[in-house]
Amino acid sequence: MAVAEQALAAKDPAKDSDYLRIVDVRKEFDSFVAVDDTNLTIRKGEIFALLGGSGCGKSTLLRCLGGFEKPTSGKIFLDGQIMNDLPPYERPINMMFQSYALFPHMTVEQNVAFGLKQGGMAKAQIADRVAEMLSLTQLTKLARRKPHQLSGGQQQRVALARSLAKGPKLLLLDEPMGALDKKLRNQMQLELVNIIETSGVTCVMVTHDQEEAMTMATRIALMETGRIRQVGTPDEIYESPTSRFAAEFIGSVNMLEGRIDQDHADYVTIVSPSLEKAIYVGHGISGFEGQEVAFGVRPEKVIISKDEPAQQYNKARGKIEDIAYFGSHSVFHVRLASGFRFMSNFANQQRWASEGMTWGDEVWVSWGDNAGVVLTS
Ligand code: ATP
């Protein structure tokens, strides 16, 4: 049997699908609940993001995985092995801190070799492994430099090379882009993903930056006040948020409060005090007539036009109050008679052209039957 086939045969897909299991994990500080009875299953090789605002408990959960905090209750399993009673240094886990924590007096290669030496690896093997890690992170040419002779992005790659050197089963990243400026961040996000994917390590990262989570993660857990509100792929969370919180946390959204007027198997209509016309949603929801709901529609799904659209539903008339220019697109803010302010994105496909629409113009906003989501929580 070929090596690859053997590897495949030895692989247990069931084991891979729940490689990291967080079971009913709770962390209290005195009487304050920082992480509330949390359950998560993470697949082997995933880059999984814990995303949420300040104080939602994401770092505490990450620290529980690393062994830097002890859960008040619940269990953590990695590759079938319980982690709870293992101290951080005995866990097959490595954490890359936001500050990188590089040794300033050591060269790049000495930094990367440090953990391997501590672990008692033979000298020749250390040299091979360090060379492999430097090649993976494209640092070979910088091996003799010290951290202060490196750019922020290069320092981050050293920290990553060092974290991966021992071949951990799980890599933890705490706000990995926290120390970098915006432009470098965007570039490093993709570089980091490439390196992590090439290494094959399973990764859990913490971030408060939704764009970062969307760019880097295979799946995201959105957290609020110690609880997970939604788990999904970036597009699932963006396109199908299950709550007002999720819809508003990720991206911009026009959120209209209202109630279900007609509830049919394949569509619902919603009336909202913000709109003269009803909202028509082309799929059934598990609701009932009279139920209070919200309807969320993303600005890029809202069309702005001077002429009234032919459709019966899903349109409103208003006045352009603001135009925010973002280079690639502009966001039009349209004030309706009800006072509601609609956002509509307009792709700037040509220079200086917004179809002649400007401040103060009377326009229509409209959207398709499947452009938005109905939210019941
Ligand atoms: P941030 O992005 O601001 O770091 P976070 O989501 O990572 O936020 P945590 O650091 O996990 O939040 O903290 C969650 C809550 O637990 C916060 O209210 C915090 O004040 C509290 N907390 C964290 N560590 C301790 C501690 N050692 N003692 C008491 N309370 C703590």
mmCIF file of C-alpha atoms and ligand atoms in Angstrom:
data_model
loop_
_atom_site.group_PDB
_atom_site.id
_atom_site.type_symbol
_atom_site.label_atom_id
_atom_site.label_comp_id
_atom_site.label_asym_id
_atom_site.label_seq_id
_atom_site.Cartn_x
_atom_site.Cartn_y
_atom_site.Cartn_z
ATOM 1 C CA MET A 1 0.000 0.000 0.000
ATOM 2 C CA ALA A 2 1.328 3.458 -0.885
ATOM 3 C CA VAL A 3 2.227 5.823 1.949
ATOM 4 C CA ALA A 4 -0.611 8.222 1.143
ATOM 5 C CA GLU A 5 -3.101 5.339 1.071
ATOM 6 C CA GLN A 6 -1.818 4.049 4.392
ATOM 7 C CA ALA A 7 -2.190 7.503 5.863
ATOM 8 C CA LEU A 8 -5.724 7.678 4.528
ATOM 9 C CA ALA A 9 -6.599 4.230 5.870
ATOM 10 C CA ALA A 10 -5.197 5.124 9.270
ATOM 11 C CA LYS A 11 -7.330 8.250 9.332
ATOM 12 C CA ASP A 12 -10.548 7.980 11.248
ATOM 13 C CA PRO A 13 -12.921 10.566 9.751
ATOM 14 C CA ALA A 14 -15.148 10.486 12.836
ATOM 15 C CA LYS A 15 -12.151 11.315 14.983
ATOM 16 C CA ASP A 16 -11.137 14.112 12.629
ATOM 17 C CA SER A 17 -14.566 15.735 12.750
ATOM 18 C CA ASP A 18 -14.421 16.177 16.522
ATOM 19 C CA TYR A 19 -10.688 16.636 16.921
ATOM 20 C CA LEU A 20 -11.156 19.345 19.542
ATOM 21 C CA ARG A 21 -14.199 19.004 21.786
ATOM 22 C CA ILE A 22 -15.270 21.658 24.256
ATOM 23 C CA VAL A 23 -17.966 20.127 26.429
ATOM 24 C CA ASP A 24 -20.092 22.261 28.791
ATOM 25 C CA VAL A 25 -17.129 24.479 29.610
ATOM 26 C CA ARG A 26 -17.877 27.153 32.158
ATOM 27 C CA LYS A 27 -15.494 29.652 33.710
ATOM 28 C CA GLU A 28 -16.458 31.797 36.681
ATOM 29 C CA PHE A 29 -14.330 34.478 38.316
ATOM 30 C CA ASP A 30 -15.833 34.676 41.816
ATOM 31 C CA SER A 31 -19.532 34.930 41.000
ATOM 32 C CA PHE A 32 -18.967 36.442 37.514
ATOM 33 C CA VAL A 33 -19.592 34.051 34.635
ATOM 34 C CA ALA A 34 -17.013 34.796 31.901
ATOM 35 C CA VAL A 35 -17.737 31.649 29.836
ATOM 36 C CA ASP A 36 -21.186 30.128 30.140
ATOM 37 C CA ASP A 37 -21.662 26.365 29.555
ATOM 38 C CA THR A 38 -20.068 26.348 26.126
ATOM 39 C CA ASN A 39 -20.057 23.457 23.655
ATOM 40 C CA LEU A 40 -18.019 23.406 20.468
ATOM 41 C CA THR A 41 -16.629 20.777 18.150
ATOM 42 C CA ILE A 42 -13.735 21.682 15.903
ATOM 43 C CA ARG A 43 -12.463 19.598 12.991
ATOM 44 C CA LYS A 44 -8.874 18.631 12.381
ATOM 45 C CA GLY A 45 -7.117 21.213 10.206
ATOM 46 C CA GLU A 46 -9.707 23.936 10.749
ATOM 47 C CA ILE A 47 -8.898 27.585 11.354
ATOM 48 C CA PHE A 48 -11.630 28.416 13.814
ATOM 49 C CA ALA A 49 -12.287 31.962 15.043
ATOM 50 C CA LEU A 50 -13.814 33.004 18.354
ATOM 51 C CA LEU A 51 -15.281 36.386 17.493
ATOM 52 C CA GLY A 52 -16.941 38.911 19.757
ATOM 53 C CA GLY A 53 -16.781 42.314 21.377
ATOM 54 C CA SER A 54 -14.672 43.292 24.358
ATOM 55 C CA GLY A 55 -15.371 41.229 27.467
ATOM 56 C CA CYS A 56 -17.477 38.527 25.758
ATOM 57 C CA GLY A 57 -15.220 35.766 27.119
ATOM 58 C CA LYS A 58 -13.327 34.759 23.979
ATOM 59 C CA SER A 59 -9.837 35.147 25.507
ATOM 60 C CA THR A 60 -10.911 33.293 28.635
ATOM 61 C CA LEU A 61 -12.101 30.366 26.524
ATOM 62 C CA LEU A 62 -8.831 30.399 24.550
ATOM 63 C CA ARG A 63 -6.864 30.468 27.806
ATOM 64 C CA CYS A 64 -8.854 27.471 29.043
ATOM 65 C CA LEU A 65 -7.761 25.602 25.893
ATOM 66 C CA GLY A 66 -4.127 26.539 26.495
ATOM 67 C CA GLY A 67 -4.282 25.571 30.160
ATOM 68 C CA PHE A 68 -3.687 29.124 31.416
ATOM 69 C CA GLU A 69 -7.137 29.120 33.037
ATOM 70 C CA LYS A 70 -8.849 26.161 34.654
ATOM 71 C CA PRO A 71 -12.524 25.760 33.720
ATOM 72 C CA THR A 72 -14.876 25.899 36.703
ATOM 73 C CA SER A 73 -16.680 22.960 35.094
ATOM 74 C CA GLY A 74 -16.766 21.093 31.793
ATOM 75 C CA LYS A 75 -14.224 19.173 29.785
ATOM 76 C CA ILE A 76 -11.815 19.780 26.931
ATOM 77 C CA PHE A 77 -10.710 16.892 24.692
ATOM 78 C CA LEU A 78 -8.019 17.118 22.017
ATOM 79 C CA ASP A 79 -7.570 14.173 19.652
ATOM 80 C CA GLY A 80 -9.464 11.996 22.123
ATOM 81 C CA GLN A 81 -7.333 12.974 25.114
ATOM 82 C CA ILE A 82 -8.720 14.965 28.039
ATOM 83 C CA MET A 83 -6.768 18.183 28.641
ATOM 84 C CA ASN A 84 -8.269 19.449 31.899
ATOM 85 C CA ASP A 85 -5.602 18.338 34.320
ATOM 86 C CA LEU A 86 -2.583 18.929 32.084
ATOM 87 C CA PRO A 87 -0.522 22.083 32.730
ATOM 88 C CA PRO A 88 0.138 24.272 29.650
ATOM 89 C CA TYR A 89 3.617 22.875 28.999
ATOM 90 C CA GLU A 90 2.347 19.284 28.928
ATOM 91 C CA ARG A 91 -0.423 20.003 26.420
ATOM 92 C CA PRO A 92 0.278 19.349 22.722
ATOM 93 C CA ILE A 93 -0.807 22.934 22.216
ATOM 94 C CA ASN A 94 1.047 26.129 21.447
ATOM 95 C CA MET A 95 -0.166 29.665 21.923
ATOM 96 C CA MET A 96 1.110 32.594 19.903
ATOM 97 C CA PHE A 97 0.683 35.701 22.004
ATOM 98 C CA GLN A 98 -0.313 39.074 20.607
ATOM 99 C CA SER A 99 3.049 40.528 21.691
ATOM 100 C CA TYR A 100 4.898 37.563 20.030
ATOM 101 C CA ALA A 101 7.134 37.271 23.147
ATOM 102 C CA LEU A 102 10.302 36.758 21.072
ATOM 103 C CA PHE A 103 13.631 36.626 22.911
ATOM 104 C CA PRO A 104 15.336 39.909 21.932
ATOM 105 C CA HIS A 105 18.919 38.685 22.434
ATOM 106 C CA MET A 106 18.450 35.578 20.251
ATOM 107 C CA THR A 107 18.570 35.354 16.460
ATOM 108 C CA VAL A 108 15.588 34.219 14.430
ATOM 109 C CA GLU A 109 16.868 30.645 14.246
ATOM 110 C CA GLN A 110 17.707 30.568 17.953
ATOM 111 C CA ASN A 111 14.196 31.763 18.736
ATOM 112 C CA VAL A 112 12.697 29.021 16.583
ATOM 113 C CA ALA A 113 15.061 26.386 18.043
ATOM 114 C CA PHE A 114 14.397 27.354 21.655
ATOM 115 C CA GLY A 115 11.407 25.112 22.380
ATOM 116 C CA LEU A 116 13.004 22.179 20.564
ATOM 117 C CA LYS A 117 16.156 22.424 22.718
ATOM 118 C CA GLN A 118 14.027 22.631 25.857
ATOM 119 C CA GLY A 119 12.196 19.527 24.670
ATOM 120 C CA GLY A 120 15.487 17.629 24.429
ATOM 121 C CA MET A 121 15.548 17.096 20.661
ATOM 122 C CA ALA A 122 18.893 15.983 19.162
ATOM 123 C CA LYS A 123 21.027 18.779 17.690
ATOM 124 C CA ALA A 124 20.993 17.550 14.088
ATOM 125 C CA GLN A 125 17.244 17.092 14.190
ATOM 126 C CA ILE A 126 16.805 20.605 15.606
ATOM 127 C CA ALA A 127 18.793 22.064 12.704
ATOM 128 C CA ASP A 128 16.574 20.220 10.194
ATOM 129 C CA ARG A 129 13.370 21.239 11.893
ATOM 130 C CA VAL A 130 14.415 24.890 12.208
ATOM 131 C CA ALA A 131 15.369 24.945 8.510
ATOM 132 C CA GLU A 132 11.972 23.474 7.642
ATOM 133 C CA MET A 133 10.131 26.068 9.744
ATOM 134 C CA LEU A 134 12.154 28.971 8.339
ATOM 135 C CA SER A 135 11.438 27.781 4.836
ATOM 136 C CA LEU A 136 7.713 27.429 5.611
ATOM 137 C CA THR A 137 7.582 30.984 6.929
ATOM 138 C CA GLN A 138 9.980 32.360 4.284
ATOM 139 C CA LEU A 139 12.535 33.480 6.851
ATOM 140 C CA THR A 140 15.540 31.493 5.670
ATOM 141 C CA LYS A 141 17.413 34.603 4.550
ATOM 142 C CA LEU A 142 16.759 36.334 7.860
ATOM 143 C CA ALA A 143 17.887 33.457 10.095
ATOM 144 C CA ARG A 144 20.789 35.374 11.650
ATOM 145 C CA ARG A 145 18.899 38.573 12.394
ATOM 146 C CA LYS A 146 17.639 39.548 15.820
ATOM 147 C CA PRO A 147 14.012 40.564 16.395
ATOM 148 C CA HIS A 148 14.737 44.320 16.457
ATOM 149 C CA GLN A 149 16.177 44.010 12.928
ATOM 150 C CA LEU A 150 12.855 42.710 11.578
ATOM 151 C CA SER A 151 9.613 44.345 10.433
ATOM 152 C CA GLY A 152 6.394 43.724 12.353
ATOM 153 C CA GLY A 153 5.220 41.180 9.789
ATOM 154 C CA GLN A 154 8.567 39.338 9.891
ATOM 155 C CA GLN A 155 8.497 39.233 13.697
ATOM 156 C CA GLN A 156 5.054 37.716 13.499
ATOM 157 C CA ARG A 157 6.308 35.000 11.151
ATOM 158 C CA VAL A 158 9.140 34.196 13.579
ATOM 159 C CA ALA A 159 6.586 33.844 16.372
ATOM 160 C CA LEU A 160 4.532 31.551 14.164
ATOM 161 C CA ALA A 161 7.570 29.482 13.145
ATOM 162 C CA ARG A 162 8.443 29.077 16.804
ATOM 163 C CA SER A 163 4.873 28.098 17.701
ATOM 164 C CA LEU A 164 4.751 25.467 14.958
ATOM 165 C CA ALA A 165 8.277 24.062 15.477
ATOM 166 C CA LYS A 166 7.285 21.396 17.968
ATOM 167 C CA GLY A 167 4.451 20.231 15.737
ATOM 168 C CA PRO A 168 1.592 21.048 18.133
ATOM 169 C CA LYS A 169 -1.788 19.432 17.607
ATOM 170 C CA LEU A 170 -3.443 22.747 18.274
ATOM 171 C CA LEU A 171 -2.271 26.298 17.618
ATOM 172 C CA LEU A 172 -3.894 29.127 19.571
ATOM 173 C CA LEU A 173 -3.712 32.672 18.243
ATOM 174 C CA ASP A 174 -4.657 35.554 20.501
ATOM 175 C CA GLU A 175 -5.573 38.606 18.388
ATOM 176 C CA PRO A 176 -2.812 37.668 15.924
ATOM 177 C CA MET A 177 -2.954 40.975 14.025
ATOM 178 C CA GLY A 178 -3.195 43.170 17.112
ATOM 179 C CA ALA A 179 0.317 44.605 16.796
ATOM 180 C CA LEU A 180 0.168 45.372 13.053
ATOM 181 C CA ASP A 181 -1.115 48.376 11.138
ATOM 182 C CA LYS A 182 -4.123 48.047 8.846
ATOM 183 C CA LYS A 183 -2.343 47.501 5.526
ATOM 184 C CA LEU A 184 0.100 44.962 6.898
ATOM 185 C CA ARG A 185 -2.777 43.225 8.669
ATOM 186 C CA ASN A 186 -4.585 42.485 5.417
ATOM 187 C CA GLN A 187 -1.427 41.081 3.848
ATOM 188 C CA MET A 188 -0.461 39.029 6.917
ATOM 189 C CA GLN A 189 -3.940 37.536 7.273
ATOM 190 C CA LEU A 190 -3.523 35.735 3.971
ATOM 191 C CA GLU A 191 0.122 34.815 4.650
ATOM 192 C CA LEU A 192 -0.789 33.375 8.031
ATOM 193 C CA VAL A 193 -3.610 31.309 6.557
ATOM 194 C CA ASN A 194 -1.233 29.954 3.892
ATOM 195 C CA ILE A 195 1.369 28.953 6.463
ATOM 196 C CA ILE A 196 -1.176 27.399 8.835
ATOM 197 C CA GLU A 197 -2.852 25.452 6.037
ATOM 198 C CA THR A 198 0.485 24.216 4.695
ATOM 199 C CA SER A 199 1.507 23.043 8.158
ATOM 200 C CA GLY A 200 -1.858 21.269 8.570
ATOM 201 C CA VAL A 201 -2.188 22.334 12.215
ATOM 202 C CA THR A 202 -5.629 22.858 13.737
ATOM 203 C CA CYS A 203 -6.001 26.462 14.849
ATOM 204 C CA VAL A 204 -8.283 28.414 17.160
ATOM 205 C CA MET A 205 -7.931 32.172 17.031
ATOM 206 C CA VAL A 206 -9.463 34.992 19.011
ATOM 207 C CA THR A 207 -10.384 38.246 17.354
ATOM 208 C CA HIS A 208 -12.753 41.169 17.824
ATOM 209 C CA ASP A 209 -12.331 42.091 14.154
ATOM 210 C CA GLN A 210 -15.098 40.643 11.993
ATOM 211 C CA GLU A 211 -13.211 41.216 8.747
ATOM 212 C CA GLU A 212 -10.242 39.313 10.118
ATOM 213 C CA ALA A 213 -12.447 36.399 11.169
ATOM 214 C CA MET A 214 -14.194 36.382 7.778
ATOM 215 C CA THR A 215 -10.888 36.456 5.877
ATOM 216 C CA MET A 216 -9.013 33.862 7.905
ATOM 217 C CA ALA A 217 -11.430 31.378 9.421
ATOM 218 C CA THR A 218 -13.054 28.263 8.013
ATOM 219 C CA ARG A 219 -15.740 28.693 10.689
ATOM 220 C CA ILE A 220 -16.595 31.346 13.227
ATOM 221 C CA ALA A 221 -18.209 31.179 16.671
ATOM 222 C CA LEU A 222 -19.829 34.499 17.423
ATOM 223 C CA MET A 223 -19.820 35.180 21.182
ATOM 224 C CA GLU A 224 -21.789 37.550 23.392
ATOM 225 C CA THR A 225 -21.623 37.797 27.197
ATOM 226 C CA GLY A 226 -19.955 34.436 27.690
ATOM 227 C CA ARG A 227 -22.225 32.556 25.307
ATOM 228 C CA ILE A 228 -21.953 31.390 21.727
ATOM 229 C CA ARG A 229 -24.694 32.974 19.667
ATOM 230 C CA GLN A 230 -23.986 31.340 16.302
ATOM 231 C CA VAL A 231 -21.466 29.006 14.725
ATOM 232 C CA GLY A 232 -21.008 28.870 10.977
ATOM 233 C CA THR A 233 -18.846 29.482 7.961
ATOM 234 C CA PRO A 234 -18.189 33.176 7.222
ATOM 235 C CA ASP A 235 -20.806 33.228 4.461
ATOM 236 C CA GLU A 236 -23.387 31.408 6.598
ATOM 237 C CA ILE A 237 -23.018 33.966 9.359
ATOM 238 C CA TYR A 238 -23.048 36.876 6.929
ATOM 239 C CA GLU A 239 -25.888 35.698 4.688
ATOM 240 C CA SER A 240 -27.977 33.790 7.243
ATOM 241 C CA PRO A 241 -27.577 35.384 10.658
ATOM 242 C CA THR A 242 -29.948 33.828 13.187
ATOM 243 C CA SER A 243 -30.350 36.857 15.441
ATOM 244 C CA ARG A 244 -30.363 40.648 15.353
ATOM 245 C CA PHE A 245 -27.102 40.504 17.288
ATOM 246 C CA ALA A 246 -25.361 38.365 14.660
ATOM 247 C CA ALA A 247 -26.734 40.428 11.761
ATOM 248 C CA GLU A 248 -25.575 43.659 13.347
ATOM 249 C CA PHE A 249 -22.189 42.408 14.571
ATOM 250 C CA ILE A 250 -21.035 41.281 11.142
ATOM 251 C CA GLY A 251 -21.157 43.862 8.385
ATOM 252 C CA SER A 252 -23.746 46.606 7.936
ATOM 253 C CA VAL A 253 -27.450 45.888 7.840
ATOM 254 C CA ASN A 254 -30.720 47.745 7.383
ATOM 255 C CA MET A 255 -32.790 46.420 10.287
ATOM 256 C CA LEU A 256 -36.535 46.985 10.069
ATOM 257 C CA GLU A 257 -38.745 46.067 13.002
ATOM 258 C CA GLY A 258 -42.231 44.810 12.169
ATOM 259 C CA ARG A 259 -44.673 41.931 12.457
ATOM 260 C CA ILE A 260 -45.694 39.041 10.226
ATOM 261 C CA ASP A 261 -48.831 39.926 8.272
ATOM 262 C CA GLN A 262 -49.273 36.805 6.113
ATOM 263 C CA ASP A 263 -47.587 33.513 6.859
ATOM 264 C CA HIS A 264 -47.545 31.008 3.987
ATOM 265 C CA ALA A 265 -45.512 27.875 3.357
ATOM 266 C CA ASP A 266 -43.317 29.515 0.732
ATOM 267 C CA TYR A 267 -43.463 33.193 1.633
ATOM 268 C CA VAL A 268 -44.276 35.654 4.361
ATOM 269 C CA THR A 269 -45.206 39.298 4.281
ATOM 270 C CA ILE A 270 -44.156 41.666 7.010
ATOM 271 C CA VAL A 271 -45.537 45.075 7.824
ATOM 272 C CA SER A 272 -43.227 47.597 9.375
ATOM 273 C CA PRO A 273 -44.003 51.063 10.735
ATOM 274 C CA SER A 274 -40.881 52.226 8.890
ATOM 275 C CA LEU A 275 -42.299 51.365 5.450
ATOM 276 C CA GLU A 276 -45.489 52.198 3.564
ATOM 277 C CA LYS A 277 -45.365 48.984 1.532
ATOM 278 C CA ALA A 278 -45.139 45.468 2.910
ATOM 279 C CA ILE A 279 -41.960 43.418 2.910
ATOM 280 C CA TYR A 280 -42.244 40.178 0.937
ATOM 281 C CA VAL A 281 -39.852 37.372 1.805
ATOM 282 C CA GLY A 282 -39.797 34.503 -0.655
ATOM 283 C CA HIS A 283 -39.369 31.667 1.800
ATOM 284 C CA GLY A 284 -41.360 30.394 4.735
ATOM 285 C CA ILE A 285 -40.133 30.870 8.276
ATOM 286 C CA SER A 286 -41.255 29.074 11.391
ATOM 287 C CA GLY A 287 -43.352 31.942 12.675
ATOM 288 C CA PHE A 288 -46.983 32.975 13.042
ATOM 289 C CA GLU A 289 -49.176 35.835 11.925
ATOM 290 C CA GLY A 290 -48.869 38.804 14.255
ATOM 291 C CA GLN A 291 -45.428 37.726 15.485
ATOM 292 C CA GLU A 292 -42.994 40.540 16.094
ATOM 293 C CA VAL A 293 -39.902 40.077 13.957
ATOM 294 C CA ALA A 294 -37.108 42.055 12.404
ATOM 295 C CA PHE A 295 -36.194 42.080 8.749
ATOM 296 C CA GLY A 296 -32.530 42.590 7.918
ATOM 297 C CA VAL A 297 -31.214 43.416 4.478
ATOM 298 C CA ARG A 298 -27.571 44.205 3.666
ATOM 299 C CA PRO A 299 -26.820 47.518 1.929
ATOM 300 C CA GLU A 300 -25.223 45.792 -1.076
ATOM 301 C CA LYS A 301 -28.533 44.026 -1.736
ATOM 302 C CA VAL A 302 -30.480 47.276 -1.802
ATOM 303 C CA ILE A 303 -30.807 48.935 -5.206
ATOM 304 C CA ILE A 304 -31.121 52.673 -5.496
ATOM 305 C CA SER A 305 -32.868 54.198 -8.520
ATOM 306 C CA LYS A 306 -34.420 57.443 -9.676
ATOM 307 C CA ASP A 307 -37.409 55.692 -11.218
ATOM 308 C CA GLU A 308 -39.953 53.677 -9.284
ATOM 309 C CA PRO A 309 -39.254 49.921 -9.594
ATOM 310 C CA ALA A 310 -42.061 47.860 -11.128
ATOM 311 C CA GLN A 311 -42.300 45.393 -8.209
ATOM 312 C CA GLN A 312 -45.259 45.558 -5.811
ATOM 313 C CA TYR A 313 -43.373 44.948 -2.564
ATOM 314 C CA ASN A 314 -39.949 45.648 -1.113
ATOM 315 C CA LYS A 315 -39.521 49.250 -2.103
ATOM 316 C CA ALA A 316 -39.583 52.661 -0.476
ATOM 317 C CA ARG A 317 -39.201 56.262 -1.508
ATOM 318 C CA GLY A 318 -36.931 58.718 0.234
ATOM 319 C CA LYS A 319 -34.374 61.478 -0.061
ATOM 320 C CA ILE A 320 -30.588 61.073 -0.314
ATOM 321 C CA GLU A 321 -29.204 62.501 2.894
ATOM 322 C CA ASP A 322 -25.579 61.391 2.771
ATOM 323 C CA ILE A 323 -23.142 59.756 0.385
ATOM 324 C CA ALA A 324 -20.081 58.119 1.919
ATOM 325 C CA TYR A 325 -17.348 57.450 -0.630
ATOM 326 C CA PHE A 326 -15.183 54.341 -0.017
ATOM 327 C CA GLY A 327 -13.305 54.203 -3.313
ATOM 328 C CA SER A 328 -14.576 50.834 -4.516
ATOM 329 C CA HIS A 329 -18.144 51.727 -3.614
ATOM 330 C CA SER A 330 -20.257 54.507 -2.157
ATOM 331 C CA VAL A 331 -22.897 54.133 0.534
ATOM 332 C CA PHE A 332 -26.030 56.168 -0.042
ATOM 333 C CA HIS A 333 -28.075 57.021 3.034
ATOM 334 C CA VAL A 334 -31.695 57.536 2.094
ATOM 335 C CA ARG A 335 -34.124 59.048 4.609
ATOM 336 C CA LEU A 336 -37.696 57.729 4.285
ATOM 337 C CA ALA A 337 -40.817 59.704 5.248
ATOM 338 C CA SER A 338 -41.071 57.498 8.372
ATOM 339 C CA GLY A 339 -37.641 58.722 9.474
ATOM 340 C CA PHE A 340 -35.934 55.369 8.807
ATOM 341 C CA ARG A 341 -32.494 55.754 7.217
ATOM 342 C CA PHE A 342 -31.783 53.170 4.528
ATOM 343 C CA MET A 343 -28.249 52.294 3.415
ATOM 344 C CA SER A 344 -27.622 51.235 -0.159
ATOM 345 C CA ASN A 345 -24.221 50.380 -1.593
ATOM 346 C CA PHE A 346 -23.377 51.560 -5.046
ATOM 347 C CA ALA A 347 -20.415 49.916 -6.826
ATOM 348 C CA ASN A 348 -18.194 52.598 -8.344
ATOM 349 C CA GLN A 349 -17.615 50.873 -11.639
ATOM 350 C CA GLN A 350 -16.871 54.121 -13.386
ATOM 351 C CA ARG A 351 -15.030 57.180 -12.178
ATOM 352 C CA TRP A 352 -17.181 60.064 -10.953
ATOM 353 C CA ALA A 353 -20.455 58.367 -11.840
ATOM 354 C CA SER A 354 -23.308 57.730 -9.435
ATOM 355 C CA GLU A 355 -25.950 57.734 -12.161
ATOM 356 C CA GLY A 356 -26.381 61.440 -11.579
ATOM 357 C CA MET A 357 -27.756 60.927 -8.070
ATOM 358 C CA THR A 358 -26.707 63.364 -5.420
ATOM 359 C CA TRP A 359 -27.604 64.859 -2.044
ATOM 360 C CA GLY A 360 -31.228 65.912 -1.684
ATOM 361 C CA ASP A 361 -32.483 63.853 -4.672
ATOM 362 C CA GLU A 362 -35.737 61.924 -4.316
ATOM 363 C CA VAL A 363 -34.975 58.245 -5.049
ATOM 364 C CA TRP A 364 -36.315 54.716 -4.601
ATOM 365 C CA VAL A 365 -34.677 51.920 -2.673
ATOM 366 C CA SER A 366 -35.725 48.346 -3.458
ATOM 367 C CA TRP A 367 -34.617 44.784 -2.903
ATOM 368 C CA GLY A 368 -35.388 41.271 -4.117
ATOM 369 C CA ASP A 369 -37.669 38.662 -2.542
ATOM 370 C CA ASN A 370 -34.715 36.684 -1.196
ATOM 371 C CA ALA A 371 -32.370 39.548 -0.421
ATOM 372 C CA GLY A 372 -32.944 39.679 3.317
ATOM 373 C CA VAL A 373 -33.531 37.597 6.419
ATOM 374 C CA VAL A 374 -36.354 37.423 8.949
ATOM 375 C CA LEU A 375 -35.063 37.439 12.496
ATOM 376 C CA THR A 376 -37.112 36.242 15.418
ATOM 377 C CA SER A 377 -34.550 36.770 18.162
HETATM 378 P P1 ATP B 1 -11.170 41.548 25.102
HETATM 379 O O1 ATP B 1 -11.298 41.505 23.619
HETATM 380 O O2 ATP B 1 -11.450 42.910 25.663
HETATM 381 O O3 ATP B 1 -9.905 40.938 25.614
HETATM 382 P P2 ATP B 1 -12.564 39.097 25.779
HETATM 383 O O4 ATP B 1 -13.797 38.730 25.036
HETATM 384 O O5 ATP B 1 -11.334 38.413 25.408
HETATM 385 O O6 ATP B 1 -12.385 40.679 25.687
HETATM 386 P P3 ATP B 1 -12.137 38.068 28.400
HETATM 387 O O7 ATP B 1 -10.746 38.565 28.556
HETATM 388 O O8 ATP B 1 -12.314 36.638 28.121
HETATM 389 O O9 ATP B 1 -12.891 38.921 27.299
HETATM 390 O O10 ATP B 1 -12.950 38.459 29.696
HETATM 391 C C1 ATP B 1 -14.314 38.104 29.872
HETATM 392 C C2 ATP B 1 -14.808 38.709 31.153
HETATM 393 O O11 ATP B 1 -14.167 38.081 32.248
HETATM 394 C C3 ATP B 1 -14.511 40.210 31.288
HETATM 395 O O12 ATP B 1 -15.632 40.840 31.855
HETATM 396 C C4 ATP B 1 -13.314 40.240 32.196
HETATM 397 O O13 ATP B 1 -13.305 41.424 32.958
HETATM 398 C C5 ATP B 1 -13.516 39.032 33.057
HETATM 399 N N1 ATP B 1 -12.226 38.463 33.503
HETATM 400 C C6 ATP B 1 -11.254 37.989 32.712
HETATM 401 N N2 ATP B 1 -10.205 37.533 33.448
HETATM 402 C C7 ATP B 1 -10.534 37.742 34.744
HETATM 403 C C8 ATP B 1 -9.893 37.484 36.000
HETATM 404 N N3 ATP B 1 -8.688 36.903 36.059
HETATM 405 N N4 ATP B 1 -10.544 37.840 37.121
HETATM 406 C C9 ATP B 1 -11.774 38.397 37.064
HETATM 407 N N5 ATP B 1 -12.442 38.651 35.924
HETATM 408 C C10 ATP B 1 -11.831 38.340 34.780
#
